[in-house]
Amino acid sequence: MSTTVEYVRFACADPGRLAAHRDTLISLLRERYGSDFVGAHLARCEDGSLLDLILWASPEAAERAAREMPGDPAAAGFFGLIGEVHEMRHAEILHSAQQ
């Protein structure tokens, strides 16, 4: 198994409010997926869209969460603030580096 990144770029009318719901989402991911959830980053792109990068222990975990989480009532505060999804992909990480 290899680490998988979930890449989602989307519109959001209120990024501050979305970020406020982020801790709840992250706690939910940790609770539901345990060690299959590796980490996450939320960023703002130059065009104002948001980019969510979520790291998963396997492609199966990424696909499972992508199916389950958007409709989960416990995550509605986060997903309800997402506007148009411009792109969503899963990719295998081939190399990583940290400082």
PDB file of C-alpha atoms in Angstrom, residues 22-34 37 56 68-69 72-76 79:
ATOM      1  CA  ARG A  22     -12.196  22.420   9.626  1.00  0.00           C
ATOM      2  CA  ASP A  23     -11.241  21.217  13.118  1.00  0.00           C
ATOM      3  CA  THR A  24     -14.550  19.368  13.414  1.00  0.00           C
ATOM      4  CA  LEU A  25     -13.975  17.709  10.042  1.00  0.00           C
ATOM      5  CA  ILE A  26     -10.408  16.695  10.933  1.00  0.00           C
ATOM      6  CA  SER A  27     -11.547  15.230  14.260  1.00  0.00           C
ATOM      7  CA  LEU A  28     -14.236  13.280  12.432  1.00  0.00           C
ATOM      8  CA  LEU A  29     -11.731  11.940   9.887  1.00  0.00           C
ATOM      9  CA  ARG A  30      -9.412  10.812  12.693  1.00  0.00           C
ATOM     10  CA  GLU A  31     -12.279   9.150  14.548  1.00  0.00           C
ATOM     11  CA  ARG A  32     -13.794   7.389  11.511  1.00  0.00           C
ATOM     12  CA  TYR A  33     -10.650   6.377   9.643  1.00  0.00           C
ATOM     13  CA  GLY A  34      -7.992   6.049  12.355  1.00  0.00           C
ATOM     14  CA  PHE A  37      -6.179   9.270   7.755  1.00  0.00           C
ATOM     15  CA  TRP A  56      -4.570   8.751   3.140  1.00  0.00           C
ATOM     16  CA  GLU A  68     -18.997   8.553   2.838  1.00  0.00           C
ATOM     17  CA  MET A  69     -18.047  11.999   4.103  1.00  0.00           C
ATOM     18  CA  ASP A  72     -22.404  12.504   6.557  1.00  0.00           C
ATOM     19  CA  PRO A  73     -24.594  14.716   8.820  1.00  0.00           C
ATOM     20  CA  ALA A  74     -21.667  15.152  11.244  1.00  0.00           C
ATOM     21  CA  ALA A  75     -19.659  16.841   8.458  1.00  0.00           C
ATOM     22  CA  ALA A  76     -22.522  18.958   7.077  1.00  0.00           C
ATOM     23  CA  PHE A  79     -19.451  20.337   3.221  1.00  0.00           C
TER      24      PHE A  79
END
